[in-house]
Coordinates of C-alpha atoms in Angstrom, one line a residue:
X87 CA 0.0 0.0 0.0
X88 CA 1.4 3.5 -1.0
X89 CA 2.3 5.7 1.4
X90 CA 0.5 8.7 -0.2
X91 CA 0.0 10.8 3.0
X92 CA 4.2 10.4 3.4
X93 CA 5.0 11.3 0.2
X94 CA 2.4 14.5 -0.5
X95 CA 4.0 15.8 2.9
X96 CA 7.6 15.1 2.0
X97 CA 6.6 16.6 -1.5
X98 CA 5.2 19.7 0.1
X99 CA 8.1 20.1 2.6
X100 CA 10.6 20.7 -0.7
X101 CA 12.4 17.4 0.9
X102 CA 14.2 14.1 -1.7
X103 CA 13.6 10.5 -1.0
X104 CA 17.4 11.0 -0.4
X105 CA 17.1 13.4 2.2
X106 CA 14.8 11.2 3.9
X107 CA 16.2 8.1 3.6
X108 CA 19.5 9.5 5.4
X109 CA 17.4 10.6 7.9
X110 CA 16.3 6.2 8.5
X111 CA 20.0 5.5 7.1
X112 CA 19.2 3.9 4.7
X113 CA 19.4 4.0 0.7
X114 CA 17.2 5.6 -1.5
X115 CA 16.2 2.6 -3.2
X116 CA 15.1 1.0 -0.5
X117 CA 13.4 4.2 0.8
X118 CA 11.9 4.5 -2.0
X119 CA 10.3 1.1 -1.8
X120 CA 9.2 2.0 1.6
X121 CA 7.1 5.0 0.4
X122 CA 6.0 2.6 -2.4
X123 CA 4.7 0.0 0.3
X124 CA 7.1 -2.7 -1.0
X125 CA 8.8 -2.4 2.3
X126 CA 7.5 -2.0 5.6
X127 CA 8.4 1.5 7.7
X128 CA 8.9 0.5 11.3
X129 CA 7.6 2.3 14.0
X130 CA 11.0 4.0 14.8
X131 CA 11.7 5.0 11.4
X132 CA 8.2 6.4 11.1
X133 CA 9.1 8.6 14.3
X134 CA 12.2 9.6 12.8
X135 CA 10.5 10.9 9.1
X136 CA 7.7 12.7 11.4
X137 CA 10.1 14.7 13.5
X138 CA 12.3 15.4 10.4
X139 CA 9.2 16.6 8.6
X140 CA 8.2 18.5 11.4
X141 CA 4.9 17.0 11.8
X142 CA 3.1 14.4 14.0
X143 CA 3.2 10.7 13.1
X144 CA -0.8 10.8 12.7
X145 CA -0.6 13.2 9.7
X146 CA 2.0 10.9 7.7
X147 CA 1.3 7.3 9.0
X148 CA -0.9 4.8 6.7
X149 CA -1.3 1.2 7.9
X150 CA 0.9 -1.3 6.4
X151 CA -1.0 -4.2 4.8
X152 CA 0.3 -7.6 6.0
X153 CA 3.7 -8.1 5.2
X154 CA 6.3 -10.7 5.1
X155 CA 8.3 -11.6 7.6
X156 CA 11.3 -13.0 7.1
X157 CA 13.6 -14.9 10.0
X158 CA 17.1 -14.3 9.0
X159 CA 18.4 -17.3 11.2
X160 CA 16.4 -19.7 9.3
X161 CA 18.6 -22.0 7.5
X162 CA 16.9 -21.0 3.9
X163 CA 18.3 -17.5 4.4
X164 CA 21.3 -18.5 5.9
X165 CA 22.9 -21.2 3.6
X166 CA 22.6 -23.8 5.6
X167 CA 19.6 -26.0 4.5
X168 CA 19.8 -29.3 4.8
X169 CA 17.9 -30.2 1.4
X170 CA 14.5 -29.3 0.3
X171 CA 12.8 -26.8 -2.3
X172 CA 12.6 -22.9 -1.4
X173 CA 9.8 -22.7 -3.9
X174 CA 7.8 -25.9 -2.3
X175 CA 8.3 -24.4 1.9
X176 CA 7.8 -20.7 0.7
X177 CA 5.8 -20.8 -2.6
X178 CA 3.6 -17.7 -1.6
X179 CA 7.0 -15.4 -1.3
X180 CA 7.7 -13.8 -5.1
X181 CA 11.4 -14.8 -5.5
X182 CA 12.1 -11.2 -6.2
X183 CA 11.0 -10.6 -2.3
X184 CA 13.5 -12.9 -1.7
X185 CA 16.2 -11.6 -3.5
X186 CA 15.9 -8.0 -2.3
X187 CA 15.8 -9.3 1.3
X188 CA 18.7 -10.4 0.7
X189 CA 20.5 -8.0 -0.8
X190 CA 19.2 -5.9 2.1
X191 CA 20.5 -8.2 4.6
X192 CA 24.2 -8.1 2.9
X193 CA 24.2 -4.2 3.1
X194 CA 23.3 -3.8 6.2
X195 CA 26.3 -6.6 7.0
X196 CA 28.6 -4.8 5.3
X197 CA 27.5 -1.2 7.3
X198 CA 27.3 -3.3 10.6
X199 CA 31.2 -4.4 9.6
X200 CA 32.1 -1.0 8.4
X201 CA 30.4 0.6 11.9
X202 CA 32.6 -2.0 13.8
X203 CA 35.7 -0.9 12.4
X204 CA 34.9 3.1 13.0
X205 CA 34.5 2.1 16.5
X206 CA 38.0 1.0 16.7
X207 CA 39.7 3.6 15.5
X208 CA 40.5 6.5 18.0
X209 CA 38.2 9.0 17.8
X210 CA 41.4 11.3 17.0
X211 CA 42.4 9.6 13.7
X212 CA 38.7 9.6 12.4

């Protein structure tokens, strides 16, 4: 389901997808597949956009239709299964779902990784 209310705002307001998306850090594309209702917004991230946008959470917020959840430790999405067809245990998820899951999951990896590092280094060689 679009997020029309969130997007007429952020139109009105002069702001990007960019703009907002650093605001959730994240990237614009999946930002933009957020406003689009391909991607849920969790409730912090729709707290974050509303005080950025400078209005309450009630004027932007739409409900998200059901979703997919996805468990990250299961050993489909971890590369550990033991056998078996992804398309016969999860025939209702579009495989393109899938795929941009994970492709989400590896980026945020890699900035988890890249965060860890920038904690090591003394804050006076950053």
């Amino acid at each position: 389901m679009q997020k029309e209310k969130l997007r007429v705002i952020r139109k009105q307001k002069g702001y990007t997808q960019q703009q907002i998306a650093d605001i959730i850090a994240t990237d614009v594309s999946n930002y933009s597949r957020k406003e689009s209702g391909d991607v849920r917004i969790v409730k912090d991230e729709w707290d974050k956009i509303a005080r950025f946008l400078d209005v309450t959470v009630e004027d932007i917020y739409e409900d998200e239709e059901a979703k997919v959840v996805i468990n990250n430790d299961h050993p489909i999405f971890n590369g550990s299964a033991s056998g078996g067809n992804i398309n016969q245990q999860f025939n209702n998820i579009p495989g393109a779902i899938i795929e941009n899951l994970q492709g989400y999951i590896a980026l945020l990896k890699e900035e988890n990784e890249r965060l860890k590092e920038e904690l090591k280094t003394p804050k006076g060689r950053r």
